[in-house]
Tab-separated table of C-alpha atoms in Angstrom:
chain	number	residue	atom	x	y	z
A	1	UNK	CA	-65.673	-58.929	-22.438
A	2	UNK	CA	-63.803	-55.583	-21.451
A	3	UNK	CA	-66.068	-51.967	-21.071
A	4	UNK	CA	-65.077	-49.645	-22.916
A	5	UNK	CA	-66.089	-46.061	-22.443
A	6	UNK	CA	-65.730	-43.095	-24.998
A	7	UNK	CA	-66.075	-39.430	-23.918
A	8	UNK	CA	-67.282	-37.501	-25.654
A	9	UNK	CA	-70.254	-39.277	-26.504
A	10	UNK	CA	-71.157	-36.477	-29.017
A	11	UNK	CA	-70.142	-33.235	-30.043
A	12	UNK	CA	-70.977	-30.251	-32.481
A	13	UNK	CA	-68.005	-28.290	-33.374
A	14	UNK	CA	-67.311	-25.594	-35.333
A	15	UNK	CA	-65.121	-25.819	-38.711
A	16	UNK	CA	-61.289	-25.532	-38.313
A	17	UNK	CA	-61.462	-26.446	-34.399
A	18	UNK	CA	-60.002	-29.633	-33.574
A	19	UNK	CA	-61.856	-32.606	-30.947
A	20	UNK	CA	-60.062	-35.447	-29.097
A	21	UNK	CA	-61.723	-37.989	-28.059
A	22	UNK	CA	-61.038	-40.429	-25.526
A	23	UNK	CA	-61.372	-43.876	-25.198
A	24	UNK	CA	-60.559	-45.941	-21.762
A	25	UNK	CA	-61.194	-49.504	-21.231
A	26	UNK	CA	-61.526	-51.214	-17.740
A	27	UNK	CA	-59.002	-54.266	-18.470
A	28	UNK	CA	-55.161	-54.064	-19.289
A	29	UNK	CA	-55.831	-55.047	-23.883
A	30	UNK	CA	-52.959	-55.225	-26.378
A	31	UNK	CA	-54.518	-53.789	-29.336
A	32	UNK	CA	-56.848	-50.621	-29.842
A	33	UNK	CA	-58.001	-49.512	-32.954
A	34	UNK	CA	-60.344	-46.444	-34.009
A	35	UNK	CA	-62.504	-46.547	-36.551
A	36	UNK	CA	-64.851	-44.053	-38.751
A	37	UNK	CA	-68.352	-44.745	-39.151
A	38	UNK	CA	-69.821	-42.470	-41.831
A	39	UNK	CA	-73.700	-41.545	-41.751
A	40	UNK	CA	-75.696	-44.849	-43.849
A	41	UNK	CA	-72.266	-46.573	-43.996
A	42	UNK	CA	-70.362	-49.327	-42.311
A	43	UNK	CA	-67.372	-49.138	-40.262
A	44	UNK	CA	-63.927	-48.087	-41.384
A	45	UNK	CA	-60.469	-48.582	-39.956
A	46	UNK	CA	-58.875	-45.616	-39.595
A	47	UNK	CA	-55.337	-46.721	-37.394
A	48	UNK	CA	-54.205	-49.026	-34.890
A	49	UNK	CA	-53.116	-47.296	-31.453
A	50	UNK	CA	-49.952	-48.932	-30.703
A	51	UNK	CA	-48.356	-48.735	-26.581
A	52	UNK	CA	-45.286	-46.964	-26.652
A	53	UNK	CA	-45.030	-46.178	-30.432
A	54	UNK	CA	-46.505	-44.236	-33.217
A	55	UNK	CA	-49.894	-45.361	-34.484
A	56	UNK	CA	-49.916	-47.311	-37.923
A	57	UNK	CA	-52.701	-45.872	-39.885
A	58	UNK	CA	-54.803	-47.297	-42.772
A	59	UNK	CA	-54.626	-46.151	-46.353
A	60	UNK	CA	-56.254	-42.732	-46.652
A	61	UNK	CA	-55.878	-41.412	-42.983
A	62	UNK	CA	-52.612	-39.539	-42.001
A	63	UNK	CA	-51.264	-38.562	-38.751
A	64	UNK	CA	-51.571	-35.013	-38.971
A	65	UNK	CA	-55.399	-35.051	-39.518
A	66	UNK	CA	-55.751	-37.699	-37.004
A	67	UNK	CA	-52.998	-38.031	-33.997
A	68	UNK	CA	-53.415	-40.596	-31.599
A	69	UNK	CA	-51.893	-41.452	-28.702
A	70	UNK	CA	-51.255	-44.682	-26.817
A	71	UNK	CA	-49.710	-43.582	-22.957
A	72	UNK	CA	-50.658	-47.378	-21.449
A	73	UNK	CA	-52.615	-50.701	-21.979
A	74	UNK	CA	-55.923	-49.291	-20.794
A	75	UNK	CA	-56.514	-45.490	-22.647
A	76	UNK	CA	-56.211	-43.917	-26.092
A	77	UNK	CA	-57.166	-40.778	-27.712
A	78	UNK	CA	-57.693	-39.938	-31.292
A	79	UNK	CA	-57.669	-36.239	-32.000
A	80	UNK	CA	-59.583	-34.711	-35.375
A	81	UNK	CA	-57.566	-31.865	-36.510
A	82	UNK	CA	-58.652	-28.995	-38.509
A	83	UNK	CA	-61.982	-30.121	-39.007
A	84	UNK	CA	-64.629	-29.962	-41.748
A	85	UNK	CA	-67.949	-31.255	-42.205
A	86	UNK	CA	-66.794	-33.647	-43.939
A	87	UNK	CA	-65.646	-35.208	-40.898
A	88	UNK	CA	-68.800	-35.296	-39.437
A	89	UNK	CA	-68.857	-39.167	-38.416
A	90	UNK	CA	-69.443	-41.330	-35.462
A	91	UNK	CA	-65.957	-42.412	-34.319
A	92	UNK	CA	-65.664	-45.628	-32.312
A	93	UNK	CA	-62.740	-47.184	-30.441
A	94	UNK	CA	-62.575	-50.997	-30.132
A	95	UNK	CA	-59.968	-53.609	-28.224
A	96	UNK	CA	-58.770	-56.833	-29.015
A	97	UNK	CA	-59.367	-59.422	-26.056
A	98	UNK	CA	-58.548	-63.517	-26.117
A	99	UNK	CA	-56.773	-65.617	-27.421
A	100	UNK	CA	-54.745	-64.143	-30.489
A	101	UNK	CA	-56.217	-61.186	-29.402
A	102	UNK	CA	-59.100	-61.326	-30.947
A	103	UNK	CA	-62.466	-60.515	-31.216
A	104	UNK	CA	-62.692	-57.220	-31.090
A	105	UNK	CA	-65.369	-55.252	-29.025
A	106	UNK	CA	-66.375	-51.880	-29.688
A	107	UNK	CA	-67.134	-48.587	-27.521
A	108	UNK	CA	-70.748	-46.805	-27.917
A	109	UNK	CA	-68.481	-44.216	-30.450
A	110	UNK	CA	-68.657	-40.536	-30.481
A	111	UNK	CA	-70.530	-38.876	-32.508
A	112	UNK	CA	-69.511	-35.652	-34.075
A	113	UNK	CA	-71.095	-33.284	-36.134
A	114	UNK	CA	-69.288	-30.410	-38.071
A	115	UNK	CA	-71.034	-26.878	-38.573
B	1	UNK	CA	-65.369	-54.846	-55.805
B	2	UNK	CA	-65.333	-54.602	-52.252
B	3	UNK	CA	-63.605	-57.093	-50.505
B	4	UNK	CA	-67.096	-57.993	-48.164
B	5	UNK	CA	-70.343	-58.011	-49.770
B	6	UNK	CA	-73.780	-57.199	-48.384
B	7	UNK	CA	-77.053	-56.957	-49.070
B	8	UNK	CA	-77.617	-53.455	-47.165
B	9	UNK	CA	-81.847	-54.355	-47.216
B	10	UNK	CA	-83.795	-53.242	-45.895
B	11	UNK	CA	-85.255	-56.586	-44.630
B	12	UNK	CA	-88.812	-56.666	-42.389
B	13	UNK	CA	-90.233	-59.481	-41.268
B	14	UNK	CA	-92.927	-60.716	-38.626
B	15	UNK	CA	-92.733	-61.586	-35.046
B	16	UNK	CA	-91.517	-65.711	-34.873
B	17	UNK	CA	-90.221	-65.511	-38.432
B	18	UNK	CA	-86.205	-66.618	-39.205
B	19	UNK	CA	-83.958	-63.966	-40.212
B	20	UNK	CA	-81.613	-64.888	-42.960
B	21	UNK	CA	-78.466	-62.729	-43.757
B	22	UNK	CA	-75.517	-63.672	-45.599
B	23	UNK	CA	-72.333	-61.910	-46.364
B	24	UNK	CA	-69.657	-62.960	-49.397
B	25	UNK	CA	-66.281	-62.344	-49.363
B	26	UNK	CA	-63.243	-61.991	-52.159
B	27	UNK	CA	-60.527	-62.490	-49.800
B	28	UNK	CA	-59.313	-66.367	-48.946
B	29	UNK	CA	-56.868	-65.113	-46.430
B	30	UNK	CA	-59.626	-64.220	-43.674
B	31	UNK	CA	-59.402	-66.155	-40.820
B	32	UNK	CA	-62.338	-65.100	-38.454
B	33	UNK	CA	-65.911	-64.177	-39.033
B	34	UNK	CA	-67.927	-62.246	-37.193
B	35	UNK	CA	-71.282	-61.220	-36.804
B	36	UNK	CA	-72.208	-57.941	-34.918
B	37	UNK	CA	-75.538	-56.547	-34.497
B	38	UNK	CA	-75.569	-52.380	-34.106
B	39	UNK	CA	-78.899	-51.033	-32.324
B	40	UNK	CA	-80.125	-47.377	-33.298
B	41	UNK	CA	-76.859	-44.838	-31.496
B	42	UNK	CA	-74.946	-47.520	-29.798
B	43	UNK	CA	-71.748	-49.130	-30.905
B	44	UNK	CA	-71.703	-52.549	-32.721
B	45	UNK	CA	-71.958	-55.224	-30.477
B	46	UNK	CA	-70.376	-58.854	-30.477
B	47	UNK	CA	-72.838	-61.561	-31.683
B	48	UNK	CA	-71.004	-64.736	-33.094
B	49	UNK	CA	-67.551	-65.265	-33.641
B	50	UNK	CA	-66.076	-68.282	-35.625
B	51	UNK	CA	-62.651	-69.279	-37.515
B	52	UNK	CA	-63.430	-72.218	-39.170
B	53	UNK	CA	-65.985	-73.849	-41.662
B	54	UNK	CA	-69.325	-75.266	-40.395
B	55	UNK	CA	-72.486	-74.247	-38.027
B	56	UNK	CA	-71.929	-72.407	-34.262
B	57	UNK	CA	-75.039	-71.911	-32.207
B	58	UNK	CA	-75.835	-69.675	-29.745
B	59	UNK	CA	-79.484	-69.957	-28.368
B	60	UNK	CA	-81.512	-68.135	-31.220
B	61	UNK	CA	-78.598	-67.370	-33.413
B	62	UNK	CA	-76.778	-69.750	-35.918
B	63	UNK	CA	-73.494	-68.722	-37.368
B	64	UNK	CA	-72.387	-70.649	-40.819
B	65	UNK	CA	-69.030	-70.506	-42.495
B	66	UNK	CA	-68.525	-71.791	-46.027
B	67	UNK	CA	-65.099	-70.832	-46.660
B	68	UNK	CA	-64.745	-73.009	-50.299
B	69	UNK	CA	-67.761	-70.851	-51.256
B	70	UNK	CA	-66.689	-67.606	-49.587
B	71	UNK	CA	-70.106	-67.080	-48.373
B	72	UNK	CA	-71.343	-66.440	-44.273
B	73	UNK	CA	-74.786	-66.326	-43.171
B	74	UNK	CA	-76.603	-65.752	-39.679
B	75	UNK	CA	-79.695	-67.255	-39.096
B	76	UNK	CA	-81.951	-65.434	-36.359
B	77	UNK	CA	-84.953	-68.269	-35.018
B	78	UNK	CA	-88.035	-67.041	-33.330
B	79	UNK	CA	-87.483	-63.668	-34.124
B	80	UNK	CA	-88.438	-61.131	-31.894
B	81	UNK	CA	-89.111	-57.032	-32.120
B	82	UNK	CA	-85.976	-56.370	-30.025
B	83	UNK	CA	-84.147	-57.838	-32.509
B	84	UNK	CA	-85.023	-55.185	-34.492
B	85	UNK	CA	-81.335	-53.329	-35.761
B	86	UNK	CA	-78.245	-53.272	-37.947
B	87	UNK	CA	-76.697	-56.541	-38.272
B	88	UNK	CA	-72.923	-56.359	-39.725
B	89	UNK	CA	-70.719	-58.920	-40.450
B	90	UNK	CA	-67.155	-58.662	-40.718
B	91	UNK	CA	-64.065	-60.748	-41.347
B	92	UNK	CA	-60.323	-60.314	-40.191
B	93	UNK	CA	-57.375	-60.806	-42.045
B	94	UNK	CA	-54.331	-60.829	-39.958
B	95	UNK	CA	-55.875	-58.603	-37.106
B	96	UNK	CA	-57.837	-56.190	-39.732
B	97	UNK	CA	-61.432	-55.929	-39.642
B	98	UNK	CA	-63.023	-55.568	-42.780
B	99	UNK	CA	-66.595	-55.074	-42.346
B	100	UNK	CA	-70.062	-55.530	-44.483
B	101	UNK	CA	-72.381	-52.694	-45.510
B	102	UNK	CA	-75.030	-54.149	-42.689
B	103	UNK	CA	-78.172	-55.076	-43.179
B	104	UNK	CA	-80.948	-53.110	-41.747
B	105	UNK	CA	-83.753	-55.516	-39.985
B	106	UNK	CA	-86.913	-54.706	-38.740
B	107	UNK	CA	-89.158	-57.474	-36.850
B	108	UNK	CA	-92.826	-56.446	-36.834
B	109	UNK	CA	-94.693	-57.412	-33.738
């Protein structure tokens, strides 16, 4: 399966900064994806990073919060904009190898706490 | 209702014991399963993966699919302390992950 490395691994920031966080994998993958992993909960799409277009995001998230670029078929970033402690998640990048590009493998995540 | 159900636990259970987890699910139009298991500040990590109906094995793990039932279970044999973690299951509809609370599972040595 690909490696996929996240930088940070984990942050404290203050409130109204924003974070981007980077996510590079050692194999050429169609599909990224972040997701949100909130403290005692389970795992959370937040968008799909697309190569050469915009991002399609899932119900709830919007691009100005979280922009995410998608420059080739090995790196992403997802920036948190504006942020509050709400926010305060682990965030975690996965790819899609094999066939019908699937399963998905994920990253070790960021983890980010708000002050 | 949430489209995946699961039993959050926590579950403990001696060393050499079988682990039994299950997961349901609402919507027919998944078309993998997945089983991940998520140690203590590490990402989840890929454990069984299967699209269709019936028993995979993989050493100490068994994966089953009962897709007429809607219902997924792993089975963990000879259970050991490292396999002590969050074990998540998750299903994909088109290529959406939709993913289980996780169960929490603690082997005692």
């Amino acid at each position: 399966s690909a490696v996929i490395s996240q930088k940070p691994s984990r942050d404290i920031c203050q409130r109204g900064t924003s974070l981007t966080i980077q996510c590079q994998v050692d194999s050429q993958v169609t599909m990224m994806f972040w997701y949100r992993q909130q403290p005692g909960q389970s795992l959370t799409l937040i968008a799909t990073a697309n190569q050469g277009s915009e991002a399609t995001y899932e119900s709830g998230f919007v691009i100005d919060k979280f922009p995410i670029s998608r420059p080739n078929l090995t790196f992403s970033t997802l920036t948190v904009s504006n942020m509050s402690p709400e926010d305060s998640s682990i965030y975690l990048c996965s790819v899609a190898t094999g066939a019908d590009d699937q399963p998905q493998h994920f990253g070790d995540g960021t983890r980010l706490s708000i002050l | 209702q949430k489209e995946v159900e699961q039993d959050p636990g926590p579950l403990s259970v001696p060393e050499g014991a079988i682990v039994s987890l299950n997961c349901t699910y609402s919507n027919s139009a998944f078309q993998y399963f997945m089983w991940y298991r998520q140690y203590s500040r590490k990402g989840p990590e890929l454990l069984m993966y299967t699209y269709s109906s019936g028993n995979k094995e993989d050493g100490r793990f068994t994966a089953q699919v009962d897709k007429s039932s809607k219902y997924i279970s792993l089975f963990i044999r000879d259970s050991q302390p490292s396999d002590s973690a969050t074990y998540l299951c998750a299903m994909i509809n088109d290529y959406k992950l939709s993913f289980g609370a996780g169960t929490t599972v603690t082997v005692r040595a």
